[in-house]
Amino acid sequence: MMPGMSAWGLVTGVAMVKSGLGIGPALLMTLVVYAGSAQLAALPLMAAGAPMWVIWLTAFVVNLRFVIYSAQWRIYLGHLPRLRRTLIGYVAGDVNYALFMKHWPEQRAEPGQLSFLAGGIAVMWVGWQVASVTGILLAHQIPMEWGLGFAGTLALIGLTGSLLADRATWVSAGVAATAAVAAYSLPYKLHIVVAVAAAVAAGLLMEGPGSGLHRPLRGALAGRR
Amino acid sequence: MDPQDALLTILGLGAITLLSRAFFLLPRHELPMPPLVRRALKYAPLAALVAIIVPEVVLTRGALIGTWADARLLGAVAAAGWFAWQRGILGTIAVGMLVFLPLRIGLGW
């Protein structure tokens, strides 16, 4: 997984500078944000001068998968002090989650888990930051009209592909694509919000009976059968 | 975006990383996640990514491109094809750029 991560970090570094961020802000972004997909999603919006709340909302929606991960992390890390488990969550990305869940599929806290996770986090963090900083410094040597920022879009295509699992996700993605293009002329990049709402509705409808949609809203939200 | 706004945006994005990654780790006591919310969360990130990528590839200044002779379009198709076949992010970026760069730099597409 490391070569892929490095390539992605490099691309994110280049994309940050090529979308108009200076070296300083780009370095700050890679250190503070440390979330490739959210960074790549935010860059075109920042370049287009979208309002801050739209940029933040978009990043949060792209990051919603981490909210799901964190519910899992709670099972393994819930016994740790609050500050400690929060900081671990902050720096644990997709790859850390995937590796950890593969290694400990049984959902309970066990000895050895913390050092496994800490090691993985350290390796990924260093690998990512080295690649990203290299990209930031390299980007200045490359002419703008080569369009290297496009590599960021390609990285997102790969991530999107990994989320396409079944018919419901494919249909949901198709709805998102058409809704985004159809609603593109909305101000403030609101087409993203429209596309997400339409695609979530489409995905839930595709799940059909048993999806909880036939139940009264209250019961569905409380998860009662 | 002026430098001050960019700075504030970046710090806010950092806070969003923290909030989303530690969402269920932050509260003192365990929070239940309703099943409907859990299912909805499965589709939202995918939709946001698609909503960012597709207009970047098929629109030019807000209008649909009317030709196949477009470096972004062909690059994206090649990258998606590679991912469907090999499922590696490195190859996806490499193949997409191998198609994109000659068309963009050589032919000006």
Tab-separated table of C-alpha atoms in Angstrom:
chain	number	residue	atom	x	y	z
A	1	MET	CA	0.000	0.000	0.000
A	2	MET	CA	2.976	2.292	0.547
A	3	PRO	CA	3.774	3.069	-3.155
A	4	GLY	CA	0.148	3.999	-3.775
A	5	MET	CA	0.068	6.195	-0.689
A	6	SER	CA	3.323	7.900	-1.684
A	7	ALA	CA	2.065	8.568	-5.193
A	8	TRP	CA	-1.091	10.021	-3.754
A	9	GLY	CA	0.850	12.206	-1.305
A	10	LEU	CA	3.090	13.464	-4.112
A	11	VAL	CA	0.083	14.261	-6.264
A	12	THR	CA	-1.642	16.079	-3.400
A	13	GLY	CA	1.496	18.145	-2.796
A	14	VAL	CA	1.719	19.122	-6.468
A	15	ALA	CA	-2.022	19.824	-6.676
A	16	MET	CA	-1.924	22.177	-3.669
A	17	VAL	CA	0.704	24.415	-5.248
A	18	LYS	CA	-0.764	24.166	-8.764
A	19	SER	CA	-4.175	25.317	-7.535
A	20	GLY	CA	-2.568	28.551	-6.331
A	21	LEU	CA	-1.576	27.919	-2.703
A	22	GLY	CA	1.830	29.300	-1.746
A	23	ILE	CA	4.501	27.001	-0.340
A	24	GLY	CA	3.791	28.111	3.251
A	25	PRO	CA	0.015	27.509	3.184
A	26	ALA	CA	0.566	24.228	1.310
A	27	LEU	CA	2.971	22.990	4.009
A	28	LEU	CA	0.528	24.096	6.712
A	29	MET	CA	-2.276	22.242	4.924
A	30	THR	CA	-0.406	18.958	4.628
A	31	LEU	CA	0.600	19.069	8.325
A	32	VAL	CA	-2.683	20.282	9.816
A	33	VAL	CA	-5.318	18.756	7.524
A	34	TYR	CA	-3.538	15.469	6.687
A	35	ALA	CA	-6.496	14.058	4.743
A	36	GLY	CA	-5.702	13.641	1.034
A	37	SER	CA	-9.225	13.244	-0.311
A	38	ALA	CA	-10.591	16.234	1.654
A	39	GLN	CA	-7.612	18.352	0.579
A	40	LEU	CA	-8.036	17.429	-3.098
A	41	ALA	CA	-11.776	18.104	-2.830
A	42	ALA	CA	-11.224	21.495	-1.189
A	43	LEU	CA	-8.553	22.752	-3.639
A	44	PRO	CA	-10.716	23.468	-6.707
A	45	LEU	CA	-13.288	25.101	-4.420
A	46	MET	CA	-10.632	27.335	-2.841
A	47	ALA	CA	-9.289	28.216	-6.298
A	48	ALA	CA	-12.822	29.106	-7.472
A	49	GLY	CA	-13.342	31.332	-4.429
A	50	ALA	CA	-16.230	29.283	-3.013
A	51	PRO	CA	-17.495	30.446	0.412
A	52	MET	CA	-15.670	28.962	3.361
A	53	TRP	CA	-18.702	27.117	4.695
A	54	VAL	CA	-19.192	25.284	1.379
A	55	ILE	CA	-15.525	24.228	1.385
A	56	TRP	CA	-15.782	23.008	4.983
A	57	LEU	CA	-19.095	21.242	4.397
A	58	THR	CA	-17.695	19.496	1.309
A	59	ALA	CA	-14.602	18.368	3.207
A	60	PHE	CA	-16.758	17.074	6.035
A	61	VAL	CA	-18.987	15.111	3.637
A	62	VAL	CA	-15.937	13.581	1.927
A	63	ASN	CA	-14.702	12.728	5.443
A	64	LEU	CA	-17.973	11.121	6.548
A	65	ARG	CA	-16.386	7.708	6.050
A	66	PHE	CA	-14.079	8.591	8.957
A	67	VAL	CA	-17.157	9.164	11.147
A	68	ILE	CA	-18.110	5.540	10.455
A	69	TYR	CA	-14.548	4.389	11.204
A	70	SER	CA	-14.570	6.320	14.493
A	71	ALA	CA	-17.577	4.339	15.701
A	72	GLN	CA	-15.423	1.218	15.201
A	73	TRP	CA	-12.364	2.828	16.806
A	74	ARG	CA	-14.499	3.532	19.872
A	75	ILE	CA	-14.838	-0.214	20.455
A	76	TYR	CA	-11.060	-0.716	20.464
A	77	LEU	CA	-9.903	2.600	21.971
A	78	GLY	CA	-12.817	3.515	24.247
A	79	HIS	CA	-10.892	2.572	27.385
A	80	LEU	CA	-8.138	5.148	26.686
A	81	PRO	CA	-8.219	8.675	28.157
A	82	ARG	CA	-10.317	11.027	26.074
A	83	LEU	CA	-7.514	13.276	24.807
A	84	ARG	CA	-5.360	10.314	23.867
A	85	ARG	CA	-8.023	8.442	21.894
A	86	THR	CA	-9.051	11.705	20.162
A	87	LEU	CA	-5.488	12.404	19.002
A	88	ILE	CA	-5.106	8.816	17.776
A	89	GLY	CA	-8.324	9.207	15.776
A	90	TYR	CA	-7.080	12.510	14.317
A	91	VAL	CA	-4.073	10.896	12.613
A	92	ALA	CA	-5.557	7.480	11.735
A	93	GLY	CA	-6.418	7.393	8.028
A	94	ASP	CA	-8.016	4.924	5.595
A	95	VAL	CA	-5.012	2.633	5.388
A	96	ASN	CA	-4.568	2.439	9.178
A	97	TYR	CA	-8.226	1.508	9.507
A	98	ALA	CA	-8.072	-1.131	6.768
A	99	LEU	CA	-4.914	-2.768	8.158
A	100	PHE	CA	-6.150	-2.728	11.749
A	101	MET	CA	-9.566	-4.228	10.958
A	102	LYS	CA	-7.927	-6.946	8.880
A	103	HIS	CA	-5.628	-7.808	11.786
A	104	TRP	CA	-8.255	-7.597	14.554
A	105	PRO	CA	-11.653	-8.469	13.061
A	106	GLU	CA	-12.981	-9.461	16.505
A	107	GLN	CA	-14.532	-6.316	17.898
A	108	ARG	CA	-12.944	-6.122	21.334
A	109	ALA	CA	-9.960	-4.429	22.956
A	110	GLU	CA	-6.858	-6.660	23.221
A	111	PRO	CA	-3.238	-6.151	24.277
A	112	GLY	CA	-0.888	-5.301	21.423
A	113	GLN	CA	-3.474	-3.352	19.482
A	114	LEU	CA	-2.217	0.044	20.561
A	115	SER	CA	1.412	-0.533	19.533
A	116	PHE	CA	0.257	-2.064	16.213
A	117	LEU	CA	-1.853	1.007	15.530
A	118	ALA	CA	0.802	3.497	16.690
A	119	GLY	CA	3.401	1.860	14.433
A	120	GLY	CA	1.069	1.958	11.439
A	121	ILE	CA	0.167	5.580	12.070
A	122	ALA	CA	3.846	6.599	12.322
A	123	VAL	CA	4.792	4.809	9.094
A	124	MET	CA	1.873	6.239	7.126
A	125	TRP	CA	2.391	9.743	8.514
A	126	VAL	CA	6.073	9.886	7.608
A	127	GLY	CA	5.507	8.289	4.184
A	128	TRP	CA	2.694	10.657	3.362
A	129	GLN	CA	4.408	13.842	4.583
A	130	VAL	CA	7.702	13.098	2.819
A	131	ALA	CA	5.844	12.494	-0.460
A	132	SER	CA	3.593	15.498	-0.008
A	133	VAL	CA	6.397	17.942	0.871
A	134	THR	CA	8.391	16.598	-2.101
A	135	GLY	CA	5.383	17.342	-4.310
A	136	ILE	CA	5.042	20.862	-2.900
A	137	LEU	CA	8.705	21.687	-3.538
A	138	LEU	CA	8.721	19.978	-6.957
A	139	ALA	CA	5.588	21.727	-8.195
A	140	HIS	CA	7.420	25.020	-8.637
A	141	GLN	CA	9.757	23.484	-11.220
A	142	ILE	CA	6.884	22.349	-13.444
A	143	PRO	CA	5.129	24.709	-15.880
A	144	MET	CA	1.493	25.493	-15.100
A	145	GLU	CA	0.149	24.628	-18.575
A	146	TRP	CA	1.070	20.957	-18.182
A	147	GLY	CA	-2.016	20.699	-16.024
A	148	LEU	CA	-0.389	18.431	-13.413
A	149	GLY	CA	-3.174	19.266	-10.945
A	150	PHE	CA	-5.197	16.763	-12.983
A	151	ALA	CA	-3.302	13.988	-11.198
A	152	GLY	CA	-5.328	14.955	-8.101
A	153	THR	CA	-8.554	14.261	-9.967
A	154	LEU	CA	-7.127	10.893	-11.064
A	155	ALA	CA	-6.315	10.003	-7.435
A	156	LEU	CA	-9.915	10.779	-6.511
A	157	ILE	CA	-11.107	8.541	-9.374
A	158	GLY	CA	-9.192	5.661	-7.764
A	159	LEU	CA	-10.685	6.357	-4.338
A	160	THR	CA	-14.170	6.575	-5.855
A	161	GLY	CA	-13.664	3.231	-7.559
A	162	SER	CA	-12.805	1.606	-4.251
A	163	LEU	CA	-16.152	2.789	-2.815
A	164	LEU	CA	-18.224	1.286	-5.655
A	165	ALA	CA	-19.286	-2.022	-4.159
A	166	ASP	CA	-22.752	-3.085	-5.313
A	167	ARG	CA	-25.695	-1.994	-7.464
A	168	ALA	CA	-26.937	0.514	-4.901
A	169	THR	CA	-23.586	2.354	-4.774
A	170	TRP	CA	-23.293	2.357	-8.596
A	171	VAL	CA	-26.786	3.804	-9.029
A	172	SER	CA	-26.118	6.301	-6.250
A	173	ALA	CA	-22.897	7.393	-7.995
A	174	GLY	CA	-24.718	7.732	-11.334
A	175	VAL	CA	-27.334	9.944	-9.721
A	176	ALA	CA	-24.585	12.031	-8.099
A	177	ALA	CA	-22.844	12.513	-11.462
A	178	THR	CA	-25.961	13.638	-13.339
A	179	ALA	CA	-27.193	15.808	-10.458
A	180	ALA	CA	-23.792	17.503	-10.135
A	181	VAL	CA	-23.648	18.358	-13.846
A	182	ALA	CA	-27.308	19.430	-13.994
A	183	ALA	CA	-27.009	21.632	-10.892
A	184	TYR	CA	-23.538	22.958	-11.734
A	185	SER	CA	-24.723	26.518	-12.422
A	186	LEU	CA	-25.937	26.946	-8.829
A	187	PRO	CA	-23.938	29.557	-6.898
A	188	TYR	CA	-21.447	28.723	-4.107
A	189	LYS	CA	-20.676	25.283	-5.586
A	190	LEU	CA	-23.972	24.119	-4.122
A	191	HIS	CA	-24.211	21.464	-6.852
A	192	ILE	CA	-22.162	19.246	-4.541
A	193	VAL	CA	-24.771	19.516	-1.773
A	194	VAL	CA	-27.582	18.826	-4.278
A	195	ALA	CA	-25.726	15.806	-5.678
A	196	VAL	CA	-25.069	14.332	-2.231
A	197	ALA	CA	-28.718	14.699	-1.177
A	198	ALA	CA	-29.971	13.106	-4.410
A	199	ALA	CA	-27.435	10.280	-4.303
A	200	VAL	CA	-28.074	9.373	-0.653
A	201	ALA	CA	-31.821	9.246	-1.376
A	202	ALA	CA	-31.197	7.090	-4.467
A	203	GLY	CA	-28.896	4.739	-2.556
A	204	LEU	CA	-31.374	4.240	0.290
A	205	LEU	CA	-34.227	3.671	-2.186
A	206	MET	CA	-32.134	1.062	-4.019
A	207	GLU	CA	-31.846	-0.915	-0.802
A	208	GLY	CA	-35.609	-1.396	-1.118
A	209	PRO	CA	-37.700	-3.267	1.456
A	210	GLY	CA	-35.783	-3.799	4.657
A	211	SER	CA	-33.970	-0.505	4.198
A	212	GLY	CA	-36.062	0.928	6.981
A	213	LEU	CA	-37.763	3.410	4.660
A	214	HIS	CA	-41.168	1.776	4.973
A	215	ARG	CA	-41.118	2.303	8.710
A	216	PRO	CA	-42.211	5.543	10.332
A	217	LEU	CA	-39.303	7.987	10.432
A	218	ARG	CA	-39.085	7.898	14.216
A	219	GLY	CA	-38.847	4.143	14.370
A	220	ALA	CA	-36.298	4.088	11.566
A	221	LEU	CA	-34.070	6.650	13.287
A	222	ALA	CA	-34.244	4.794	16.581
A	223	GLY	CA	-33.511	1.536	14.768
A	224	ARG	CA	-36.507	-0.297	16.206
A	225	ARG	CA	-37.728	-3.333	14.359
B	1	MET	CA	-8.881	33.756	-2.123
B	2	ASP	CA	-6.736	36.201	-0.115
B	3	PRO	CA	-4.013	34.788	2.157
B	4	GLN	CA	-5.921	35.391	5.380
B	5	ASP	CA	-9.009	33.571	4.107
B	6	ALA	CA	-6.823	30.729	2.823
B	7	LEU	CA	-5.209	30.427	6.247
B	8	LEU	CA	-8.556	30.358	8.029
B	9	THR	CA	-9.926	27.832	5.513
B	10	ILE	CA	-6.937	25.541	6.079
B	11	LEU	CA	-7.184	25.715	9.888
B	12	GLY	CA	-10.929	24.993	9.604
B	13	LEU	CA	-10.172	21.992	7.379
B	14	GLY	CA	-7.779	20.724	10.055
B	15	ALA	CA	-10.535	21.009	12.649
B	16	ILE	CA	-12.825	19.077	10.292
B	17	THR	CA	-10.278	16.264	9.990
B	18	LEU	CA	-10.160	16.077	13.800
B	19	LEU	CA	-13.935	16.258	14.176
B	20	SER	CA	-14.679	13.574	11.570
B	21	ARG	CA	-11.892	11.133	12.503
B	22	ALA	CA	-12.558	11.410	16.241
B	23	PHE	CA	-16.324	11.855	15.948
B	24	PHE	CA	-17.280	8.945	18.190
B	25	LEU	CA	-14.057	9.099	20.221
B	26	LEU	CA	-14.660	12.659	21.466
B	27	PRO	CA	-17.776	12.190	23.622
B	28	ARG	CA	-17.259	11.068	27.207
B	29	HIS	CA	-19.914	8.369	26.917
B	30	GLU	CA	-20.648	6.113	23.971
B	31	LEU	CA	-23.132	7.496	21.462
B	32	PRO	CA	-25.483	5.193	19.597
B	33	MET	CA	-25.478	5.452	15.797
B	34	PRO	CA	-28.978	4.987	14.315
B	35	PRO	CA	-28.967	2.351	11.514
B	36	LEU	CA	-30.579	4.720	8.986
B	37	VAL	CA	-27.782	7.237	9.574
B	38	ARG	CA	-25.159	4.504	9.230
B	39	ARG	CA	-26.613	3.493	5.859
B	40	ALA	CA	-26.904	7.084	4.622
B	41	LEU	CA	-23.252	7.663	5.551
B	42	LYS	CA	-22.253	4.897	3.146
B	43	TYR	CA	-23.452	6.859	0.115
B	44	ALA	CA	-22.508	10.438	1.049
B	45	PRO	CA	-18.687	10.363	0.625
B	46	LEU	CA	-18.973	8.525	-2.699
B	47	ALA	CA	-21.512	11.100	-3.922
B	48	ALA	CA	-19.362	14.065	-2.873
B	49	LEU	CA	-16.322	12.651	-4.693
B	50	VAL	CA	-18.333	11.977	-7.861
B	51	ALA	CA	-19.831	15.481	-7.673
B	52	ILE	CA	-16.333	16.971	-7.591
B	53	ILE	CA	-14.722	14.726	-10.232
B	54	VAL	CA	-17.362	14.604	-12.972
B	55	PRO	CA	-17.766	18.372	-13.533
B	56	GLU	CA	-13.953	18.723	-13.464
B	57	VAL	CA	-13.756	16.232	-16.324
B	58	VAL	CA	-16.797	16.877	-18.543
B	59	LEU	CA	-17.386	20.642	-18.171
B	60	THR	CA	-15.404	23.576	-19.561
B	61	ARG	CA	-16.396	26.942	-18.067
B	62	GLY	CA	-19.739	25.486	-16.998
B	63	ALA	CA	-20.717	23.981	-20.375
B	64	LEU	CA	-20.588	20.303	-21.371
B	65	ILE	CA	-17.662	19.579	-23.678
B	66	GLY	CA	-18.939	18.530	-27.130
B	67	THR	CA	-15.952	16.479	-28.261
B	68	TRP	CA	-13.973	13.381	-27.398
B	69	ALA	CA	-10.786	15.280	-28.265
B	70	ASP	CA	-10.235	16.324	-24.653
B	71	ALA	CA	-7.173	15.378	-22.654
B	72	ARG	CA	-9.051	15.297	-19.316
B	73	LEU	CA	-11.865	13.105	-20.618
B	74	LEU	CA	-9.567	10.530	-22.254
B	75	GLY	CA	-7.187	10.586	-19.291
B	76	ALA	CA	-10.041	9.993	-16.849
B	77	VAL	CA	-11.500	7.162	-18.973
B	78	ALA	CA	-8.084	5.474	-19.166
B	79	ALA	CA	-7.561	5.870	-15.409
B	80	ALA	CA	-11.019	4.480	-14.580
B	81	GLY	CA	-10.413	1.558	-16.953
B	82	TRP	CA	-7.093	0.774	-15.265
B	83	PHE	CA	-8.643	0.932	-11.807
B	84	ALA	CA	-11.481	-1.398	-12.852
B	85	TRP	CA	-8.868	-3.867	-14.107
B	86	GLN	CA	-6.029	-3.649	-11.557
B	87	ARG	CA	-7.495	-1.731	-8.586
B	88	GLY	CA	-4.267	0.080	-7.687
B	89	ILE	CA	-4.138	3.816	-7.039
B	90	LEU	CA	-0.542	4.180	-8.285
B	91	GLY	CA	-1.315	2.636	-11.683
B	92	THR	CA	-4.512	4.646	-11.950
B	93	ILE	CA	-2.654	7.953	-11.566
B	94	ALA	CA	0.207	6.820	-13.832
B	95	VAL	CA	-2.008	5.540	-16.689
B	96	GLY	CA	-4.260	8.604	-16.528
B	97	MET	CA	-1.287	10.978	-16.692
B	98	LEU	CA	0.369	8.936	-19.495
B	99	VAL	CA	-2.732	9.552	-21.604
B	100	PHE	CA	-3.349	13.102	-20.385
B	101	LEU	CA	0.115	14.671	-20.656
B	102	PRO	CA	0.956	13.892	-24.330
B	103	LEU	CA	-2.514	15.039	-25.412
B	104	ARG	CA	-2.296	18.239	-23.330
B	105	ILE	CA	1.343	19.168	-24.017
B	106	GLY	CA	1.713	17.665	-27.509
B	107	LEU	CA	-1.677	18.357	-29.077
B	108	GLY	CA	-2.969	21.107	-26.792
B	109	TRP	CA	-6.281	19.240	-26.171
